[in-house]
């Protein structure tokens, strides 16, 4: 069974105490629309009347929206009432004005920076070089690290160090591994020369290494501290945390401040998440571990969001995470672009709005183009008119009965796009979750029952950190999940609306103090 969303009335929102009305232009700046040279575009801009709330609950009444005019003033028609539907907002997300902080602000810790660097690198495009020096020192560690084997590892360490920056990951892998070899060599040395103390054995092994690495003992001792840091990171967060750590990890391990900030606990917590993201986004990353004899096939294959991160055990395949609810396996296809139901629209794209100029952004009045060199619209620079990178989000199993949810793997500043709400562009679906688009006379639905993207898994909160936002790209209406300020690691939530909950026989589990639907089931809620 597929859960269904209810009607959303975009004119009413939660937590209303008192409100004051402001008129804003579509870009939400509150400035007058009459800017020289842009009159023709400005004339088309929609004005929206926004009721500002004391907290982040902002209720919106769309004004002269070209597509939604009738509906906003008269409320949903009988047709839309009978379906459980979600509407989007037409106003552009407000960006906070830049201002000097007047109170002390929290700055990210070294650990925050290291973790966000790892996530950034995992979601970036990475070019992998093939390691040209492969030995199998693992066997030596287990079988006793002989002088010759240790010399080989030292040579490999030296070679990797002198390679270019693109081989930095290789260098770090080898250096973390070198620490294991060094410890193993000390044990072997003591067996070879039982009369020596541990300290003497350490000294001797250090000298063996210095001779090959062309370092003084002092230099190697300093490096040993850093390399031990790499090993600690690898042991807590797994190899991906080191491979994708980037160049900042050197300073991090040199000054070791982050290790006192609960680094290892946080890395341990993220270990599965790193591995799922690394395996699905860069299936070849494990080949790098071949240099230390630890190459292995990816554990997680397929689309990054076909895996659900669980708190206490291994990540689970998405399709299996509905069984415990007595539901069938979820058969969901991840797609990058919405698919149009051709039978319904006969080759026409119902999202295309003839009254919107496809070349000029109706929000910022800049040129829109799919050619990134010509595009000047930067309303949602990660989504439209750009090279799209993978969405820095993951599916997680929630702990409070909501089943799956979506967690951010980077900060999304207020006003930034998190993703486009995509699915099957269709019409006439009733009793299931659908997003309503178009105008009263040209209605369409975005249905995510069988296909779509991660936005299908975003849960509701009565105090949400994101919202659905209407936007026009090249004259085509799009629904974008826009951040109201989302920090990396937090669950992404939206407000499904009163209509959704009023027709759903479920209790809201958002856990917010201002929850509007706690203990209220369909029929008992008077939205
Ligand atoms: C669009 S789905 C969201 C993803 C869903 N949690 C899942 O695992 O597939 C909407 C459904 O999630 C559940 N849900 C979302 N937010 C909730 C909340 N705040 N409280 C209770 N259930 C929620 C409800 O079952 C709802 O019908």
XYZ file of C-alpha atoms and ligand atoms in Angstrom:
554
model
C 0.000 0.000 0.000
C 1.168 3.490 -0.721
C 0.539 6.251 1.783
C -1.527 9.154 0.566
C -1.138 12.861 1.031
C -4.097 15.101 1.651
C -5.267 18.393 0.203
C -3.143 21.354 1.035
C -4.681 24.694 1.508
C -1.868 27.121 0.919
C -3.889 29.927 2.454
C -3.933 28.502 5.949
C -0.952 27.406 7.942
C -0.197 26.231 11.443
C 0.590 28.093 14.608
C -1.452 31.190 13.857
C -1.501 33.534 16.761
C -1.503 37.008 15.411
C -0.479 38.101 11.961
C 0.294 41.217 10.011
C 0.037 41.552 6.241
C 2.883 42.683 4.025
C 2.887 42.833 0.274
C 6.008 41.385 -1.273
C 7.031 40.942 -4.847
C 7.592 37.455 -6.140
C 11.247 37.485 -5.245
C 10.238 38.194 -1.692
C 12.428 41.242 -1.292
C 9.636 43.603 -0.319
C 11.038 46.210 -2.706
C 9.008 48.037 -5.299
C 8.709 46.215 -8.589
C 9.341 49.260 -10.799
C 12.985 48.865 -11.671
C 14.192 50.577 -14.823
C 14.510 48.430 -17.914
C 12.597 45.507 -16.465
C 9.066 46.839 -16.662
C 7.740 44.247 -19.053
C 9.020 41.455 -16.876
C 8.043 43.129 -13.658
C 4.524 43.566 -14.923
C 4.296 39.813 -15.107
C 5.575 39.317 -11.626
C 3.048 37.974 -9.263
C 2.339 39.805 -6.065
C 1.738 37.733 -3.066
C 0.306 38.743 0.194
C 2.150 37.113 3.047
C 0.979 36.863 6.601
C 4.118 36.912 8.645
C 4.198 34.797 11.759
C 6.159 35.183 14.939
C 8.017 31.960 14.239
C 8.930 30.263 11.004
C 5.313 29.449 10.154
C 4.510 31.836 7.318
C 1.098 31.718 5.799
C 0.694 32.743 2.249
C -2.172 33.937 0.177
C -1.304 33.974 -3.488
C -2.494 37.142 -5.140
C -2.655 37.697 -8.861
C -0.955 34.474 -9.765
C -1.514 33.886 -13.450
C -2.175 30.223 -12.884
C -3.962 29.973 -9.640
C -6.047 33.108 -9.422
C -9.490 31.579 -9.124
C -8.586 28.805 -6.827
C -6.841 30.997 -4.310
C -9.837 33.255 -3.891
C -12.583 30.671 -3.887
C -10.800 27.671 -2.338
C -10.320 24.266 -3.938
C -12.970 22.990 -6.272
C -15.041 19.892 -5.537
C -12.688 17.972 -7.801
C -9.573 18.884 -5.815
C -11.308 18.475 -2.443
C -12.077 14.845 -3.140
C -8.395 14.020 -3.658
C -5.648 13.998 -1.105
C -3.348 16.543 -2.614
C -0.512 18.880 -1.846
C -0.137 22.357 -3.295
C 3.037 24.359 -3.545
C 3.750 27.968 -2.689
C 4.200 30.601 -5.358
C 6.402 32.970 -3.439
C 10.141 32.865 -3.785
C 11.954 31.875 -0.615
C 13.118 34.790 1.446
C 16.830 34.992 1.773
C 18.114 36.502 4.951
C 19.577 39.964 4.429
C 23.299 40.047 4.950
C 24.067 41.667 8.266
C 26.862 41.876 10.772
C 26.282 39.498 13.646
C 25.451 41.455 16.772
C 25.598 38.459 19.063
C 28.335 35.869 19.205
C 27.657 33.153 16.632
C 28.558 29.504 16.761
C 31.326 28.714 14.321
C 31.837 25.210 12.992
C 34.342 23.138 14.911
C 37.322 21.483 13.270
C 35.371 18.230 13.355
C 32.384 19.861 11.616
C 34.731 21.115 8.927
C 36.372 17.729 8.467
C 33.016 15.958 8.179
C 31.555 18.518 5.786
C 34.746 18.236 3.698
C 34.275 14.453 3.463
C 30.629 14.860 2.371
C 31.552 17.563 -0.137
C 34.206 15.381 -1.693
C 31.935 12.315 -1.809
C 29.297 14.325 -3.682
C 31.796 15.944 -6.040
C 33.151 14.556 -9.274
C 36.356 12.656 -8.562
C 38.865 11.412 -11.104
C 40.586 8.250 -10.004
C 44.112 7.316 -10.990
C 45.152 3.702 -10.941
C 47.732 2.825 -8.299
C 50.842 1.625 -10.123
C 52.544 0.178 -7.071
C 50.729 -2.729 -5.550
C 52.096 -4.993 -2.867
C 50.311 -7.228 -0.464
C 51.720 -6.176 2.872
C 48.655 -7.457 4.693
C 50.136 -10.916 4.418
C 53.372 -9.660 5.978
C 51.557 -8.107 8.911
C 49.858 -11.340 9.771
C 52.880 -13.484 9.029
C 55.399 -11.258 10.847
C 56.775 -8.053 9.367
C 60.260 -8.905 8.107
C 62.861 -6.239 7.454
C 62.427 -6.726 3.706
C 58.654 -6.435 3.852
C 58.915 -3.286 5.946
C 61.411 -1.863 3.455
C 58.880 -2.432 0.681
C 56.150 -0.602 2.601
C 58.560 2.251 3.310
C 59.426 2.498 -0.389
C 55.751 2.588 -1.280
C 55.201 5.330 1.284
C 58.008 7.373 -0.210
C 56.785 6.894 -3.775
C 53.246 7.921 -2.939
C 54.483 10.983 -1.102
C 56.341 12.238 -4.142
C 53.328 11.845 -6.456
C 50.993 14.653 -7.458
C 48.130 15.979 -5.367
C 45.616 13.824 -7.239
C 47.268 10.861 -5.560
C 46.746 12.370 -2.143
C 44.157 9.748 -1.256
C 46.644 7.020 -2.109
C 49.312 8.671 -0.010
C 47.030 8.881 3.004
C 45.890 5.277 2.610
C 49.501 4.118 2.575
C 50.477 6.300 5.520
C 47.572 5.046 7.648
C 48.545 1.544 6.677
C 52.208 2.217 7.415
C 51.291 2.676 11.100
C 49.945 -0.880 11.244
C 53.097 -2.139 9.538
C 55.294 -0.172 11.921
C 53.571 -1.679 14.969
C 53.796 -5.149 13.428
C 57.486 -4.644 12.689
C 58.182 -3.718 16.327
C 56.534 -6.951 17.467
C 58.556 -8.939 14.931
C 61.757 -7.132 15.911
C 61.273 -8.062 19.564
C 60.896 -11.684 18.537
C 64.066 -11.460 16.466
C 66.005 -9.760 19.289
C 64.355 -10.790 22.557
C 66.976 -9.082 24.708
C 65.959 -5.615 23.516
C 63.427 -3.535 25.440
C 60.279 -2.246 23.689
C 61.742 1.260 23.555
C 64.944 -0.014 21.994
C 62.975 -2.078 19.492
C 60.922 1.009 18.565
C 64.106 3.012 18.052
C 65.605 0.357 15.833
C 62.480 0.034 13.691
C 62.212 3.800 13.415
C 65.773 3.888 12.135
C 64.994 1.174 9.583
C 62.180 3.336 8.287
C 64.197 6.571 8.320
C 66.850 5.016 6.130
C 64.339 4.297 3.372
C 62.098 7.309 3.830
C 65.087 9.675 3.845
C 63.846 11.390 6.985
C 65.504 12.207 10.276
C 64.150 10.433 13.349
C 62.608 13.692 14.538
C 60.893 14.251 11.210
C 59.531 10.736 11.152
C 58.289 11.013 14.744
C 56.378 14.152 13.793
C 54.884 12.400 10.791
C 54.052 9.363 12.853
C 51.727 11.556 14.943
C 49.908 12.681 11.803
C 49.771 9.207 10.304
C 48.376 7.854 13.559
C 45.610 10.421 13.153
C 44.822 9.006 9.681
C 44.666 5.529 11.153
C 42.277 6.667 13.913
C 39.992 8.293 11.352
C 40.042 5.184 9.184
C 39.292 2.927 12.127
C 36.308 4.965 13.300
C 34.794 6.099 9.988
C 36.061 3.364 7.658
C 38.334 3.841 4.641
C 35.897 6.217 2.837
C 36.260 8.799 5.588
C 39.981 8.940 4.859
C 39.854 8.539 1.081
C 37.393 11.422 0.729
C 38.798 13.595 3.508
C 40.713 15.880 1.132
C 43.796 17.882 1.908
C 42.391 19.408 5.133
C 42.921 16.127 6.916
C 46.667 16.796 7.137
C 46.251 19.923 9.270
C 43.464 18.250 11.173
C 45.735 15.397 12.196
C 48.718 17.665 12.726
C 46.983 19.833 15.328
C 44.630 17.092 16.563
C 42.128 19.578 18.006
C 39.209 17.705 16.455
C 40.103 14.467 18.184
C 39.011 16.069 21.461
C 35.658 17.095 19.968
C 34.146 13.636 19.886
C 35.460 12.950 16.400
C 35.611 9.189 16.687
C 32.046 8.913 18.043
C 30.726 11.019 15.181
C 32.739 9.116 12.598
C 31.521 5.789 13.947
C 27.962 7.038 13.684
C 28.487 8.030 10.041
C 30.458 4.981 8.959
C 27.551 3.262 7.163
C 26.459 6.512 5.535
C 29.941 7.180 4.134
C 30.181 3.665 2.794
C 26.763 3.768 1.077
C 27.522 7.144 -0.510
C 31.066 6.211 -1.568
C 30.047 2.833 -3.028
C 27.042 4.106 -4.962
C 28.530 7.402 -6.162
C 32.108 6.193 -6.785
C 31.958 2.409 -7.228
C 35.642 2.361 -8.199
C 36.941 3.972 -4.998
C 37.715 0.608 -3.384
C 40.264 -0.154 -6.107
C 42.546 2.399 -4.444
C 42.765 0.077 -1.462
C 44.475 -2.420 -3.741
C 47.698 -0.564 -2.991
C 47.583 -1.977 0.513
C 46.093 -5.297 -0.559
C 42.574 -4.478 0.586
C 40.641 -3.900 -2.657
C 37.123 -5.313 -2.551
C 33.946 -5.072 -4.623
C 31.401 -2.420 -3.569
C 29.080 -3.549 -0.800
C 26.291 -1.168 -1.833
C 25.306 -1.001 -5.493
C 22.671 0.855 -7.498
C 21.220 4.298 -6.899
C 22.450 6.086 -3.727
C 18.873 6.354 -2.475
C 18.109 2.668 -2.902
C 19.711 2.218 0.521
C 18.299 3.264 3.872
C 20.758 4.085 6.634
C 19.786 2.389 9.880
C 20.953 3.523 13.275
C 22.005 0.232 14.747
C 22.718 -2.128 11.869
C 23.809 -2.259 8.243
C 22.070 -0.094 5.640
C 18.973 -1.851 4.262
C 17.708 -2.011 0.673
C 14.881 0.512 0.376
C 12.409 -2.017 -0.973
C 12.735 -4.156 2.161
C 11.990 -1.353 4.601
C 8.198 -1.551 4.270
C 7.783 -5.228 5.091
C 7.551 -4.717 8.839
C 4.551 -2.466 8.210
C 2.744 -5.373 6.589
C 3.243 -3.746 3.198
C 4.592 -5.271 0.028
C 8.123 -4.503 -1.109
C 8.330 -0.969 -2.435
C 8.912 -1.068 -6.166
C 10.238 2.433 -6.751
C 12.199 3.651 -9.729
C 14.592 6.555 -9.220
C 14.490 9.032 -12.089
C 16.270 12.347 -12.773
C 13.466 14.060 -14.681
C 9.708 13.869 -14.445
C 8.046 11.514 -16.895
C 4.936 12.742 -18.713
C 1.953 10.434 -19.041
C 1.676 10.688 -22.836
C -1.704 8.951 -22.970
C -3.104 11.650 -20.768
C -1.560 14.710 -22.408
C -0.946 13.520 -25.974
C 2.648 14.695 -26.341
C 1.986 18.020 -24.591
C 3.830 18.983 -21.384
C 1.165 20.389 -19.043
C 3.840 22.134 -16.993
C 4.632 24.455 -19.899
C 2.996 27.832 -19.231
C 2.446 29.807 -22.458
C 2.085 33.054 -20.539
C 5.611 32.729 -19.060
C 8.553 33.912 -21.160
C 10.859 30.869 -21.417
C 13.969 33.023 -21.811
C 13.543 35.316 -18.831
C 13.219 34.190 -15.214
C 9.896 35.373 -13.807
C 11.544 35.626 -10.397
C 14.884 37.346 -10.963
C 14.299 38.701 -14.495
C 17.629 37.297 -15.674
C 18.191 35.191 -18.774
C 17.406 31.489 -18.428
C 19.188 29.017 -20.673
C 19.955 25.305 -20.560
C 23.343 26.239 -21.967
C 25.279 26.924 -18.778
C 27.544 29.476 -20.393
C 24.530 31.551 -21.471
C 22.386 31.068 -18.377
C 22.282 34.050 -16.009
C 19.485 32.950 -13.673
C 20.939 31.855 -10.365
C 17.718 31.444 -8.391
C 18.473 27.739 -7.897
C 22.012 27.389 -9.226
C 22.344 23.749 -8.159
C 19.227 22.670 -10.057
C 18.682 24.670 -13.241
C 21.081 25.922 -15.920
C 24.018 24.125 -14.317
C 25.857 20.838 -14.190
C 23.862 18.935 -11.604
C 25.771 17.142 -8.880
C 24.234 14.328 -6.867
C 21.870 15.564 -4.131
C 23.679 15.603 -0.813
C 20.936 13.755 1.038
C 20.390 10.182 2.190
C 17.419 8.064 3.173
C 17.379 7.094 6.838
C 15.183 4.892 8.984
C 13.536 7.180 11.543
C 13.328 6.078 15.138
C 9.834 7.327 15.888
C 7.419 5.408 13.705
C 7.550 7.522 10.564
C 9.463 4.743 8.800
C 11.890 6.342 6.310
C 12.901 9.969 6.059
C 15.500 12.139 4.327
C 18.591 13.508 6.039
C 20.808 16.341 4.770
C 24.474 15.579 4.144
C 25.432 19.227 3.800
C 24.137 22.539 5.078
C 21.415 24.005 2.850
C 21.263 27.706 3.536
C 17.872 29.390 3.705
C 16.482 29.799 0.196
C 18.684 27.093 -1.368
C 17.113 24.309 -3.416
C 17.340 20.847 -1.898
C 15.801 19.082 -4.878
C 13.038 19.176 -7.436
C 9.833 17.280 -6.694
C 9.698 14.911 -9.655
C 7.568 11.926 -10.603
C 4.937 10.975 -13.146
C 3.162 14.002 -14.620
C -0.404 12.821 -14.799
C -3.936 13.625 -13.650
C -7.021 12.082 -12.118
C -5.346 10.157 -9.300
C -7.453 10.079 -6.159
C -6.853 8.863 -2.638
C -3.062 8.787 -3.019
C -0.265 11.248 -2.406
C -0.057 13.678 -5.304
C 1.350 17.171 -5.792
C -1.068 19.505 -7.536
C 0.259 21.718 -10.323
C -1.013 24.027 -13.029
C -4.113 26.202 -12.839
C -7.777 25.531 -12.187
C -8.419 25.175 -15.900
C -5.181 23.281 -16.691
C -4.611 21.013 -13.751
C -1.974 18.291 -13.559
C -0.580 16.102 -10.803
C 2.907 14.900 -9.937
C 2.536 11.341 -8.735
C 5.431 9.594 -6.962
C 3.764 6.229 -6.401
C 6.051 4.274 -8.716
C 8.812 6.625 -9.756
C 10.444 9.831 -8.633
C 13.333 10.906 -6.470
C 14.204 11.274 -2.786
C 11.575 13.996 -2.277
C 9.037 11.137 -2.099
C 10.484 10.260 1.317
C 10.419 13.681 2.972
C 8.351 13.585 6.146
C 6.004 16.158 7.600
C 6.773 18.432 10.521
C 4.584 21.103 12.091
C 7.781 23.122 12.433
C 9.390 22.278 9.074
C 12.836 23.302 7.923
C 11.874 23.290 4.212
C 8.925 24.022 1.957
C 7.532 23.240 -1.479
C 8.032 26.179 -3.816
C 6.710 26.843 -7.310
C 9.300 28.071 -9.811
C 9.342 28.527 -13.576
C 12.268 27.162 -15.546
C 12.238 27.908 -19.287
C 8.481 28.532 -19.069
C 7.846 25.213 -17.353
C 6.365 25.039 -13.862
C 8.526 23.166 -11.373
C 8.049 22.336 -7.706
C 11.230 22.746 -5.720
C 11.918 21.684 -2.149
C 13.510 24.823 -0.741
C 15.420 25.071 2.513
C 14.356 27.355 5.310
C 17.773 26.688 6.851
C 18.863 23.049 7.056
C 21.984 21.875 8.838
C 23.960 18.858 7.745
C 22.787 15.792 9.642
C 19.249 17.031 10.270
C 16.111 15.475 8.858
C 14.556 17.447 6.001
C 10.892 18.148 6.684
C 8.042 20.043 5.037
C 4.543 20.932 6.179
C 2.092 18.621 4.377
C -0.774 21.035 5.245
C -4.008 20.778 7.197
C -5.842 19.217 4.264
C -3.401 16.345 4.106
C -3.813 15.426 7.741
C -7.560 16.015 7.840
C -8.096 13.218 5.325
C -5.474 10.823 6.716
C -6.212 8.294 9.438
C -2.827 8.740 11.098
C -1.358 10.624 14.021
C 1.399 13.148 13.446
C 4.656 12.046 15.022
C 6.697 15.151 14.301
C 7.235 15.669 18.019
C 7.184 19.456 17.809
C 5.779 21.443 20.725
C 3.568 23.290 18.244
C 2.327 20.035 16.608
C -1.175 20.648 15.238
C -2.150 17.035 14.622
C -0.902 15.124 17.649
C -3.540 12.587 18.709
C -5.846 13.792 15.973
C -7.064 11.316 13.420
C -9.154 11.878 10.333
C -12.615 13.048 11.305
C -11.534 14.405 14.673
C -9.450 17.163 13.132
C -11.245 20.304 12.124
C -8.918 21.904 9.694
C 5.503 10.994 1.463
S 5.571 9.742 2.619
C 7.028 10.130 3.506
C 7.955 8.955 3.581
C 7.512 7.860 4.510
N 7.915 8.126 5.872
C 8.027 6.519 4.062
O 8.697 5.814 4.825
O 7.750 6.150 2.922
C 4.260 10.265 3.651
C 3.924 9.288 4.752
O 4.956 9.275 5.734
C 4.411 9.188 7.046
N 4.712 10.435 7.749
C 5.338 11.503 7.257
N 5.457 12.455 8.196
C 4.881 11.987 9.309
C 4.662 12.509 10.597
N 5.075 13.712 10.953
N 4.000 11.721 11.489
C 3.575 10.497 11.154
N 3.754 9.942 9.955
C 4.399 10.686 9.026
C 2.925 9.050 6.863
O 2.648 7.683 6.828
C 2.679 9.678 5.523
O 1.507 9.217 4.921
